[in-house]
Coordinates of C-alpha atoms in Angstrom, one line a residue:
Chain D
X1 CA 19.3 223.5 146.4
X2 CA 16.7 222.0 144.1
X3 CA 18.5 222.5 141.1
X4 CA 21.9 221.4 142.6
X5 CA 19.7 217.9 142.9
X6 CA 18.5 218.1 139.8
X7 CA 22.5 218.7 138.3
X8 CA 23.3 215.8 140.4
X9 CA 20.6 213.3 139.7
X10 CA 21.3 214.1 135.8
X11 CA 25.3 213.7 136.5
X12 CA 25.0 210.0 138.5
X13 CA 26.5 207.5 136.8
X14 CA 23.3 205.1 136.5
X15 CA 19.7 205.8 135.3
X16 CA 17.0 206.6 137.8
X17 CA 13.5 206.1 136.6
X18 CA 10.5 207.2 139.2
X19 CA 7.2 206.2 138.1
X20 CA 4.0 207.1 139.9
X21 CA 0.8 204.9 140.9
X22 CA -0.4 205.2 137.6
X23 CA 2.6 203.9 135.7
X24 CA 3.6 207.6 134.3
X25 CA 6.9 208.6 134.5
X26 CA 7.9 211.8 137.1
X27 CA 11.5 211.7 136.8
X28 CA 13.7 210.5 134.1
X29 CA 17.2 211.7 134.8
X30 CA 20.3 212.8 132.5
X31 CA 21.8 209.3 132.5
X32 CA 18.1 207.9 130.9
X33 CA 18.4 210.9 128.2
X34 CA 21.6 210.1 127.4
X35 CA 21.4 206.7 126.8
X36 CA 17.6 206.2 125.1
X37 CA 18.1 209.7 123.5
X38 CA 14.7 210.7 124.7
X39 CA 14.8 214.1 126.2
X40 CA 12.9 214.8 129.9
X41 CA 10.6 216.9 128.8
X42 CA 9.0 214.9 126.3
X43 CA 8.9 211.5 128.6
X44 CA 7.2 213.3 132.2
X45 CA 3.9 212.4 132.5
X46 CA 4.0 209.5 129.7
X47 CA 3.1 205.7 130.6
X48 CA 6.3 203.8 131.3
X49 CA 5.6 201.3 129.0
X50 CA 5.5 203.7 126.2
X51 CA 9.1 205.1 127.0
X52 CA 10.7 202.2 128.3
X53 CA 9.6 198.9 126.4
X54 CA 11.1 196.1 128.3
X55 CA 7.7 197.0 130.7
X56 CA 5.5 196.1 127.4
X57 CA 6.6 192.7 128.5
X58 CA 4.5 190.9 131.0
X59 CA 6.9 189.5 133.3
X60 CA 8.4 193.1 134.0
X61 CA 5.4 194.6 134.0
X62 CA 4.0 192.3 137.0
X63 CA 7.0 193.0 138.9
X64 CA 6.7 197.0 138.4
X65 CA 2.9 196.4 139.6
X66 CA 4.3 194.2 142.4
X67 CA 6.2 197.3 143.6
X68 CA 3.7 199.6 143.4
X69 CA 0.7 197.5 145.1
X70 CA 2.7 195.3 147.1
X71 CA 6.1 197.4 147.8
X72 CA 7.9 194.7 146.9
X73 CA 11.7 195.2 145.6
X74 CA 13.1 193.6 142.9
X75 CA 16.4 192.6 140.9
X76 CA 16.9 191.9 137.5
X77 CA 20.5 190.9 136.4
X78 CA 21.7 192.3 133.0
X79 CA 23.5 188.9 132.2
X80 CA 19.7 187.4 131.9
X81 CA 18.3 190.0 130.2
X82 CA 20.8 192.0 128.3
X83 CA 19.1 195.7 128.4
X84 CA 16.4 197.9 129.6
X85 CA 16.9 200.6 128.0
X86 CA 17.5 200.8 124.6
X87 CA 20.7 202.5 123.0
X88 CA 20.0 205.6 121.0
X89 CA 22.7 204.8 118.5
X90 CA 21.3 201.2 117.2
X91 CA 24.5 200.7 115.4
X92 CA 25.9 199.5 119.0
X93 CA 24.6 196.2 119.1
X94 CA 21.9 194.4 121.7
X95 CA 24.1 191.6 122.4
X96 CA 26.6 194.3 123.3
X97 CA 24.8 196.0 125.9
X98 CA 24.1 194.7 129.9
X99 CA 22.6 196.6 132.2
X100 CA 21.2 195.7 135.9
X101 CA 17.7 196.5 136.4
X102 CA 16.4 197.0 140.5
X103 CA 12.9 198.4 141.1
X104 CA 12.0 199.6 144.7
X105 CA 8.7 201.1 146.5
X106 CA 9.6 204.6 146.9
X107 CA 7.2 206.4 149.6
X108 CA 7.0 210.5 149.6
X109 CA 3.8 212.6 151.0
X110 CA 1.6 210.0 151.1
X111 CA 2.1 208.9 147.5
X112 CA 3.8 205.4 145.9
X113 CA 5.8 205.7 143.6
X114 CA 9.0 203.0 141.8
X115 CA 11.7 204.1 141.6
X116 CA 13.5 202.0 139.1
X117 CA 17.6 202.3 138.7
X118 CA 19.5 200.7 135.8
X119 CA 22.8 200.3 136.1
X120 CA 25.4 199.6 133.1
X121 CA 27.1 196.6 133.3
X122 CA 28.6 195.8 130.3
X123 CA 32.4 196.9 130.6
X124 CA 32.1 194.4 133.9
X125 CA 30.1 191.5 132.1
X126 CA 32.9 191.8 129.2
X127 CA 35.8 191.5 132.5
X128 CA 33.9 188.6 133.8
X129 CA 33.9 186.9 130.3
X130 CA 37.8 187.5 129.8
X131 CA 38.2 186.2 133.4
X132 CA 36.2 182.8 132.5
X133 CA 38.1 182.3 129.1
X134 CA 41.2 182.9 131.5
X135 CA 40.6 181.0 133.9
X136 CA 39.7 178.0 130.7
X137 CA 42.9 179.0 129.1
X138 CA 44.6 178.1 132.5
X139 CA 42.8 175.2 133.3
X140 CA 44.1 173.9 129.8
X141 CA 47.3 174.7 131.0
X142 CA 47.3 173.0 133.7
X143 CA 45.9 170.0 132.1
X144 CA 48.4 170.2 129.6
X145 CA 51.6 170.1 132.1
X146 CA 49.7 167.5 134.1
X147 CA 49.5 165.5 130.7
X148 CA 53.5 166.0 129.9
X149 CA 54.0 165.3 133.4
X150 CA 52.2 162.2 133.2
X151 CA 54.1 161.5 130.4
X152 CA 57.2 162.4 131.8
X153 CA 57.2 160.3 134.6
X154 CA 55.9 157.0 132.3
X155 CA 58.7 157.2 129.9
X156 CA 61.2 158.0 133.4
X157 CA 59.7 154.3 135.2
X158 CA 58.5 152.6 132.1
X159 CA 59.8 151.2 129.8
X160 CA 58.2 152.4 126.0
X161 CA 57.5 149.2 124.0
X162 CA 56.5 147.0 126.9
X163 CA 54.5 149.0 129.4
X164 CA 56.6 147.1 132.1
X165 CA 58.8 148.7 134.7
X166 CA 62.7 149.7 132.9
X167 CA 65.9 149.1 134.1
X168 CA 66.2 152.3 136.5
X169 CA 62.7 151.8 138.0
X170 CA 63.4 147.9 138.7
X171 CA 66.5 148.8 140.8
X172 CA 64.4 151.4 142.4
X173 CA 62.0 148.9 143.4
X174 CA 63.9 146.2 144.0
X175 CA 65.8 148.1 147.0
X176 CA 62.4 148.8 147.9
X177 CA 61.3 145.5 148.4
X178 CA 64.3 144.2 149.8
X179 CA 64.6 146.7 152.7
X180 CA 60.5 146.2 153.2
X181 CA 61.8 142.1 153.1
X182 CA 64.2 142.8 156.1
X183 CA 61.9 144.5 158.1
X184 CA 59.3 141.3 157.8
X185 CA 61.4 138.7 157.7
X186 CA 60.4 137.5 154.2
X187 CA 62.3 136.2 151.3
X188 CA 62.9 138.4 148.1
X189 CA 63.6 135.9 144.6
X190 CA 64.8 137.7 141.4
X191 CA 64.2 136.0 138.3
X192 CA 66.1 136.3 135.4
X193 CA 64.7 135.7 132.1
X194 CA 66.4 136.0 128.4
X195 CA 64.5 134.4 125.7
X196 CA 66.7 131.9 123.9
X197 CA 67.4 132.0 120.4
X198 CA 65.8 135.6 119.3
X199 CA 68.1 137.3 117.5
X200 CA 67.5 134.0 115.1
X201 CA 64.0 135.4 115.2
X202 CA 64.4 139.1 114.7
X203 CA 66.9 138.2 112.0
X204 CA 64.6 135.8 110.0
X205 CA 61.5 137.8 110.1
X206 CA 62.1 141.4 110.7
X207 CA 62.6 144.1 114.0
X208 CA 58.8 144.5 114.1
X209 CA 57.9 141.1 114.8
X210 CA 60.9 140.8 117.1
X211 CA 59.8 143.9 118.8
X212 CA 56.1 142.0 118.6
X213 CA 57.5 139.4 120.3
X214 CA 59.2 141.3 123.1
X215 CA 55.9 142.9 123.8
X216 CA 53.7 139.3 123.7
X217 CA 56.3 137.8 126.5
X218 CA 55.8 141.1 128.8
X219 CA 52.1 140.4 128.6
X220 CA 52.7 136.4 129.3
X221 CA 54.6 137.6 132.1
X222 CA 51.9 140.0 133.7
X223 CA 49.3 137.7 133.0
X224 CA 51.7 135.0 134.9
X225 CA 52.7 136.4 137.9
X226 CA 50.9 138.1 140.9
X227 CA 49.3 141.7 141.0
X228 CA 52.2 142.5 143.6
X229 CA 54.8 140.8 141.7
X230 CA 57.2 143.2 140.1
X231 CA 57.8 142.6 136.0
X232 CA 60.8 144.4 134.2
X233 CA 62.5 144.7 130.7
X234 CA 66.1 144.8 131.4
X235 CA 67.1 145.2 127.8
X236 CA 67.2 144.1 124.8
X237 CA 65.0 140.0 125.4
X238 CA 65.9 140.3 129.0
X239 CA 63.3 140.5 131.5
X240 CA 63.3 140.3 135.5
X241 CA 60.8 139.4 137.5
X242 CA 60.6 140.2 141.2
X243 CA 58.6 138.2 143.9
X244 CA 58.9 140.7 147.0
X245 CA 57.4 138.4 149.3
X246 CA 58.0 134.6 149.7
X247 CA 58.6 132.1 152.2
X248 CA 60.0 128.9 150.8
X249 CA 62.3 129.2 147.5
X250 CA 60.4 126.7 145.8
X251 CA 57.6 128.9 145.3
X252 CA 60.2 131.7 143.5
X253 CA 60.8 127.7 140.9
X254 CA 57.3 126.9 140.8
X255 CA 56.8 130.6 139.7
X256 CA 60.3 130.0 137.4
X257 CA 58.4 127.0 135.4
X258 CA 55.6 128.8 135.5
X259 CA 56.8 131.7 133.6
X260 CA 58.8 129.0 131.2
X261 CA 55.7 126.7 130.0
X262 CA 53.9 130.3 129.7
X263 CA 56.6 131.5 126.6
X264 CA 56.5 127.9 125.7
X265 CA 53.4 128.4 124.3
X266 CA 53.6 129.6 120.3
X267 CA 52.9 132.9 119.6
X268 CA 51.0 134.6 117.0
X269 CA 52.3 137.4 115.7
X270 CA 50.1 139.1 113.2
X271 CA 49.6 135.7 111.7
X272 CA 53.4 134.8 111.9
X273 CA 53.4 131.8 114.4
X274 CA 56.8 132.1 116.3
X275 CA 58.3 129.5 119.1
X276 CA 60.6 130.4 122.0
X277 CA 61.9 129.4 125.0
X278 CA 62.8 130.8 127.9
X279 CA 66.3 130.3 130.0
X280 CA 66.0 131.6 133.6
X281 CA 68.3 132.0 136.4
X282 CA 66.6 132.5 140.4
X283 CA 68.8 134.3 143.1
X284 CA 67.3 134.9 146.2
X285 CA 67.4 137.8 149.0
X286 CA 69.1 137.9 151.7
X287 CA 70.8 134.3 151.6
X288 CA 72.5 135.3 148.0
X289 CA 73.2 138.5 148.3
X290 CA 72.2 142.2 149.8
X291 CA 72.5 144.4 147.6
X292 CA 70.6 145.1 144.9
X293 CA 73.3 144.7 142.0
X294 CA 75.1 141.5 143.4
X295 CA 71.4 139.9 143.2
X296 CA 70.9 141.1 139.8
X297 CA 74.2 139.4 139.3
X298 CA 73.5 136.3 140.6
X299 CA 70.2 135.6 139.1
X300 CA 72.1 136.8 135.7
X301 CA 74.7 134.2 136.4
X302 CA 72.6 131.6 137.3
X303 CA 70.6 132.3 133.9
X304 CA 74.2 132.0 132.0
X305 CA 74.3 128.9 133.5
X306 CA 71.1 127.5 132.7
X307 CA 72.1 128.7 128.4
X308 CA 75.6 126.9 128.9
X309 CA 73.3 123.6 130.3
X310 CA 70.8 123.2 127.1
X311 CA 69.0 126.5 127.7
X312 CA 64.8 126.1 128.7
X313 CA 65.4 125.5 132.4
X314 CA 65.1 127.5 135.5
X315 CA 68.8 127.5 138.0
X316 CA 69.1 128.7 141.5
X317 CA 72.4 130.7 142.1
X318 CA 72.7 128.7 145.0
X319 CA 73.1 125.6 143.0
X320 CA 76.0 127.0 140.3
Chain O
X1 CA 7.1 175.2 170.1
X2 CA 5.7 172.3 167.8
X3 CA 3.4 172.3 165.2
X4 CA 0.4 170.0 165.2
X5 CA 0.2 167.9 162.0
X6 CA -2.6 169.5 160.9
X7 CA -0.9 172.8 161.1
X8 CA 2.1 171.3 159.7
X9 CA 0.3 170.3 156.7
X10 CA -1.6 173.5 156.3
X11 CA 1.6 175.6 156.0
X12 CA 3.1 172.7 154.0
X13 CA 0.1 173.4 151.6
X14 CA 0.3 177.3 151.9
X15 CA 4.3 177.7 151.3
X16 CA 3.7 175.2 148.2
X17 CA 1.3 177.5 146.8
X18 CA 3.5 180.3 147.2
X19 CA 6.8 178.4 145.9
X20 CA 4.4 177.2 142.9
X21 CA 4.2 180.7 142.0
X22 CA 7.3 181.4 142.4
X23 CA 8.1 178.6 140.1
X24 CA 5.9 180.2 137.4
X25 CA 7.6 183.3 137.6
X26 CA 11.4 181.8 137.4
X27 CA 10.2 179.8 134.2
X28 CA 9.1 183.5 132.5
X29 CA 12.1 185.3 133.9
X30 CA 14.5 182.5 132.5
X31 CA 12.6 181.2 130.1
X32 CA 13.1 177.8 131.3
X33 CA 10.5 175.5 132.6
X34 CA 10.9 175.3 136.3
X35 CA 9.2 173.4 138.3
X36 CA 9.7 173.4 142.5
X37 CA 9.0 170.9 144.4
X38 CA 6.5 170.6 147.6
X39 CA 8.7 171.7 150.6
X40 CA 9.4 169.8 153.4
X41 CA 8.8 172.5 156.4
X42 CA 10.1 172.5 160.3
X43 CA 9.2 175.0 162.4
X44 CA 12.6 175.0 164.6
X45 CA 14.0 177.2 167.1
X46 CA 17.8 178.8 167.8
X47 CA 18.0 175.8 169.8
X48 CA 16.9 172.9 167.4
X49 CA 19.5 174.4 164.7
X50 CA 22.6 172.5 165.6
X51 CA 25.6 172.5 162.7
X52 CA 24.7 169.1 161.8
X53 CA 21.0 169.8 161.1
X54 CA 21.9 172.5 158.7
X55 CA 24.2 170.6 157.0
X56 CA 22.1 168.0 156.5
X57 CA 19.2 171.2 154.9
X58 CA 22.4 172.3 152.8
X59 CA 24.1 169.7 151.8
X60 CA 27.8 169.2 152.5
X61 CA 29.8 172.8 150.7
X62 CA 32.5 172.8 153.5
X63 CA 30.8 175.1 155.4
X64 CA 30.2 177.8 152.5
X65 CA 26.7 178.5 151.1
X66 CA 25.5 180.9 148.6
X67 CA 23.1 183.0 150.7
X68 CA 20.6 185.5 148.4
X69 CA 18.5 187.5 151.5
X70 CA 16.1 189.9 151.8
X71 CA 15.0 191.4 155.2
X72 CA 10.9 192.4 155.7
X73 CA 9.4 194.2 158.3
X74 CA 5.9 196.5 159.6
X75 CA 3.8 194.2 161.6
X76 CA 5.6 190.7 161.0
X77 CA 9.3 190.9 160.4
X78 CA 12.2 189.1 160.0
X79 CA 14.4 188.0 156.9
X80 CA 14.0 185.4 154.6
X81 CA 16.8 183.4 153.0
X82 CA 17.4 180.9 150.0
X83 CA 20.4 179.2 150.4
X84 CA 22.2 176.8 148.3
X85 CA 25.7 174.6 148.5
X86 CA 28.1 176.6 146.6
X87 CA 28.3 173.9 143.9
X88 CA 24.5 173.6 143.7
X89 CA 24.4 177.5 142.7
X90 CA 27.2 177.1 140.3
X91 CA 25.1 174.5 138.4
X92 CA 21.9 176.6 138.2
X93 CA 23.6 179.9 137.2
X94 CA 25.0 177.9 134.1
X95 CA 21.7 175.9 133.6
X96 CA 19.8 179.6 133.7
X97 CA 22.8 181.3 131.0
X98 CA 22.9 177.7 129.0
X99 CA 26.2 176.7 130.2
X100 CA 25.8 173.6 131.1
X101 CA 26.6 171.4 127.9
X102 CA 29.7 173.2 126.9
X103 CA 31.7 174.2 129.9
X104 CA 32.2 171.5 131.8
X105 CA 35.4 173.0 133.1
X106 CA 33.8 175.9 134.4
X107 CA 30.7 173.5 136.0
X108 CA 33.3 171.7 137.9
X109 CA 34.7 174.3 139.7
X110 CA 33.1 176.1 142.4
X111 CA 33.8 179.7 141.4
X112 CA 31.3 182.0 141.4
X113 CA 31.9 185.2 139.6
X114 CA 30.2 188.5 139.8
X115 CA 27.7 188.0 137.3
X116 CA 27.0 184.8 138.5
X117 CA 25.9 186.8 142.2
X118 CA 23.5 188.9 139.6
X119 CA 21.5 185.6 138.9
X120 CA 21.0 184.4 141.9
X121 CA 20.3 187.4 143.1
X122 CA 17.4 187.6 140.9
X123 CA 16.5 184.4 141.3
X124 CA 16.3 184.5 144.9
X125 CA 14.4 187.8 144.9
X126 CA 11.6 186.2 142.8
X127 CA 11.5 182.9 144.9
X128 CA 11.4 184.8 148.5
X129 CA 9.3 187.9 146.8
X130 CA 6.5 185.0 146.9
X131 CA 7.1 183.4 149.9
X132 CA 7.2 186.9 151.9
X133 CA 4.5 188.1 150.0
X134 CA 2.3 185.2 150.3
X135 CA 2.8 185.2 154.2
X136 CA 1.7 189.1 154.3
X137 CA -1.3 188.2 152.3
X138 CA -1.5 185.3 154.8
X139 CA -1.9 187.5 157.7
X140 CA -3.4 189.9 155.8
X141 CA -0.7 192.5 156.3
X142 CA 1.4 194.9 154.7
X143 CA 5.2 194.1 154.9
X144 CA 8.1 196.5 153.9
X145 CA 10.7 194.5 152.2
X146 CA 14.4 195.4 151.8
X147 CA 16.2 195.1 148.2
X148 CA 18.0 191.2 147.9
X149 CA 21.4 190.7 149.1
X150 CA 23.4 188.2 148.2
X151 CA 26.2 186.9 149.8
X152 CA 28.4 183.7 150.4
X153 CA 28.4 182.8 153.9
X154 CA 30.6 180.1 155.6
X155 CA 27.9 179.0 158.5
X156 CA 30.1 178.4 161.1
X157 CA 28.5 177.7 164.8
X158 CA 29.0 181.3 165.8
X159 CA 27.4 182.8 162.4
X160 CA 24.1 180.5 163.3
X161 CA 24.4 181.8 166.4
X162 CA 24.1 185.1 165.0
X163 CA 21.4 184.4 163.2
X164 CA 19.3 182.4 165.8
X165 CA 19.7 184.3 168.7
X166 CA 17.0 183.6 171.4
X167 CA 13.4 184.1 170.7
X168 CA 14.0 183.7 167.1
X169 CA 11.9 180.8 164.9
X170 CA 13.0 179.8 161.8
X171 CA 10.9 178.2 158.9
X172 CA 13.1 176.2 157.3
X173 CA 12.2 174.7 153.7
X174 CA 14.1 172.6 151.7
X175 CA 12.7 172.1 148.1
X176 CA 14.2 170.6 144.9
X177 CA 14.5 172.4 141.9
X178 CA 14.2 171.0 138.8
X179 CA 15.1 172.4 135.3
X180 CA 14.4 170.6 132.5
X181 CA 16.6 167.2 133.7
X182 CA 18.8 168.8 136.5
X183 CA 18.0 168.6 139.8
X184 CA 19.3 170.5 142.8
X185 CA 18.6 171.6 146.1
X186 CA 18.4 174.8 148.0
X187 CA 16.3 176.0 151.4
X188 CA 14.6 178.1 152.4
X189 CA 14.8 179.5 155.9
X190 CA 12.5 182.6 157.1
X191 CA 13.5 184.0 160.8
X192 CA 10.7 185.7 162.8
X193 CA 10.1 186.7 165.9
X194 CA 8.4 184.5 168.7
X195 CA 5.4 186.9 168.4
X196 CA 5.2 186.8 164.4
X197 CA 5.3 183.5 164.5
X198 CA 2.7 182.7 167.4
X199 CA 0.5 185.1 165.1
X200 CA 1.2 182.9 162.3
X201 CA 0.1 180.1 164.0
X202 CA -2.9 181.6 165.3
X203 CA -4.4 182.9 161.9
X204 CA -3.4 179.1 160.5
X205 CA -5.3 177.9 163.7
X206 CA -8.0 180.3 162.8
X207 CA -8.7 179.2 158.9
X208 CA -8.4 175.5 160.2
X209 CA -11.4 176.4 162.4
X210 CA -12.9 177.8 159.1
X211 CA -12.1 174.9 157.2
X212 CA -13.9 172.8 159.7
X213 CA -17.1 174.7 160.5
X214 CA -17.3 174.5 156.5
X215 CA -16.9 170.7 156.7
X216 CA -19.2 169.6 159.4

């Protein structure tokens, strides 16, 4: 029976250390030989320090004394401090090696001894470290469709040069509004806006500073209008505004002139001073129309109107 | 049962000592300096231990704490815990392995992988090593004391329950940890028995006597 306890101590899987009151090793199983390459008969009786030199180190050595005096337990993760026992083959790198280290009081006749148990963690440590770079991998991933995603939906509602709603996204919106409009009671105005004379412009000095321009007016416009006031680029110098809620159709003119004085201003375009005007045609929800593209309609009509009249003037469809 | 202020402050001053050296220890093992600070103790019964006042000692973690526990026993027993907010853990397992700077990804999320159960582990073996072992030098005692465990716990009502059953005191500690310039929280909450802890207060009772007859 001894010797079957023997076999099986020296067959575990993990290294069991007992050392007595006096620091001297009384049992140093297969696992121990096998790793440190220091036979059993030459470590019995010898300090533990002397076979096992992480205990020439003060902190481990406390805790062993700890055990001993004290019969206090104690746990020492491998990820901390790499190994306890030293490979025989020192070709296998330190770095490489993890093991977990747990010292207990062990009590038999009378006598105190620790009984340390060291436990090989590396294959796990390596899992643990594919797992994080995994789960960084996949993080990036994510981040990455999030990113394309983000950018999918920007170039789907926004228009690229401007920054400003596009076509599909206004008549999205618009039917939005107008349906949130019916429900209050409130007055929806579209305005129509194409800048007069710019193909002049883009003709005389060049697609960039006509594309400059484009993106100056969709700024003036922004900076013009409400936070809750919808801006758009319709195509080409074409813009519509929204004003989802008002109650007197004067405000949609006074926010009409607005908007005109605004691109009235010259513009400096990379040191290229350019002058434009605006023409701009107002229809108004639901006394115009309600639908989406019949108000789109009229506000275009009423802004054909305004270019047939001398251009640089805000119309109400109503008035055509 | 309350404690007197001058009780109060004498345990106050006897757990500091012990996290102190617990503190000393961590900084070898980890080779960081660590530095505790003094903790603010209750004395509190099954009863006093609603949901709310442990979430207020652990911090909102939706209910899930990172528990590391070891049990003691002989003439005084009981177990001791340290517990921290899942997140709070997180952030000191990659402060102890030098994490911090470089994986922000990994700081951000509240996993906890096996090796990170190792260092807390460890970390709350040395921490409630001193406690334990300062309260059974204390009362002059001998206490048995069962290896760490370490576990993630959700504290629901019933598991407090199961931990404060009647006739059970806690100690309950909250301390800040500081390393280097992070600082985080964790408690510490030792369970006795009513008669362990009436002892307690008795021999504390006794050395304030001391302390007296050597003042006046």
């Amino acid at each position: 029976m001894h010797s079957l306890l023997n076999c099986l101590l020296d067959n575990l899987a993990h290294g069991i250390l007992l050392v007595d009151k006096e620091y001297r090793v009384v049992l140093w199983n297969g696992w121990m030989e096998r790793v440190s390459g220091l036979n059993k008969a030459d470590v019995i009786g010898k300090k533990v320090s002397v076979v096992c030199p992480c205990f020439v180190e003060l902190k481990f050595r406390r805790m062993l004394m700890d055990t001993i005096v004290r019969g206090q337990n104690c746990f020492f993760a491998g990820i901390l401090h790499h190994d306890f026992v030293s490979p025989k083959n020192v070709e296998i790198s330190q770095e490489a090696k993890r093991q977990n280290m747990q010292i207990e009081a062990f009590y038999h006749q009378g006598e105190t001894f620790a009984l340390i148990q060291i436990n090989d963690i590396t294959v796990q440590y390596r899992r643990v470290h594919c797992l994080q770079n995994m789960i960084k991998r996949l993080e990036m991933d994510v981040k990455a469709v999030k990113k394309a995603e983000e950018r999918a939906r920007q170039s789907a509602l926004y228009d690229p040069l401007t920054g400003v709603c596009n076509r599909n996204s206004l008549f999205e919106r618009l039917e939005y509004v107008m349906n949130q409009a019916k429900r209050a009671g409130w007055l929806v105005a579209v305005l129509f806006i194409d800048l007069d004379g710019f193909k002049i412009i883009n003709d005389m000095h060049g697609h960039i500073t006509g594309d400059n321009l484009i993106k100056e007016v969709a700024v003036r416009l922004k900076q013009t209008v409400r936070q809750t006031d919808i801006v758009a680029r319709f195509g080409g110098d074409e813009f519509v505004v929204i004003l989802p809620n008002i109650y007197d159709p004067a405000e949609a003119n006074y926010v009409g002139q607005k908007i005109r004085h605004s691109i009235d201003e010259k513009f400096n375009l990379d040191g290229k001073i350019v002058s434009i005007t605006a023409s701009i045609g107002i229809s108004l929800y639901p006394s115009d129309a309600d639908n989406v593209e019949n108000l789109l309609k009229k506000a275009d009509q009423a802004m054909y109107s305004v270019k047939a009249f001398g251009k640089n003037d805000c119309q109400f469809a109503s008035t055509m | 049962m309350m404690l007197s202020e001058m009780q109060q402050d004498a345990l106050t001053e006897f757990f500091n000592i012990c996290v102190g050296q617990a503190a000393g220890m961590l900084s070898e093992i980890v080779n960081r300096k660590i530095k505790l600070s003094i903790p603010v103790i209750d004395l509190l019964s099954a009863d006093d231990i609603t949901a709310s006042y442990f979430d207020s000692c652990i911090g909102d973690s939706s209910g899930h704490v990172m528990s590391s526990s070891l049990q003691f026993g002989q003439e005084y027993n009981g177990k001791a815990f340290l517990l921290f907010p899942v997140d709070q853990a997180k952030l000191l397992v990659n402060i102890c392995l030098n994490e911090i700077s470089d994986n922000a990804i990994i700081y951000d999320q509240q996993e906890l992988l096996d090796t990170d159960f190792d260092v807390i582990k460890e970390i709350g073996n040395i921490i409630l090593n001193s406690v334990v072992g300062g309260l059974g030098n204390l009362l002059v005692t001998k206490l048995t004391y069962s290896l760490p465990e370490v576990e993630m716990l959700f504290v629901s009502t019933e598991k407090q329950a199961d931990l404060l059953q009647n006739n059970i005191y806690a100690f309950m500690m909250k301390t800040m940890f500081s390393i280097e310039n992070t600082q985080f929280s964790g408690t510490i909450l030792i369970i006795f028995g009513m008669d362990s802890v009436t002892r307690l207060i008795a021999k504390i009772d006794d050395m304030l006597e001391e302390s007296d007859a050597f003042t006046s």
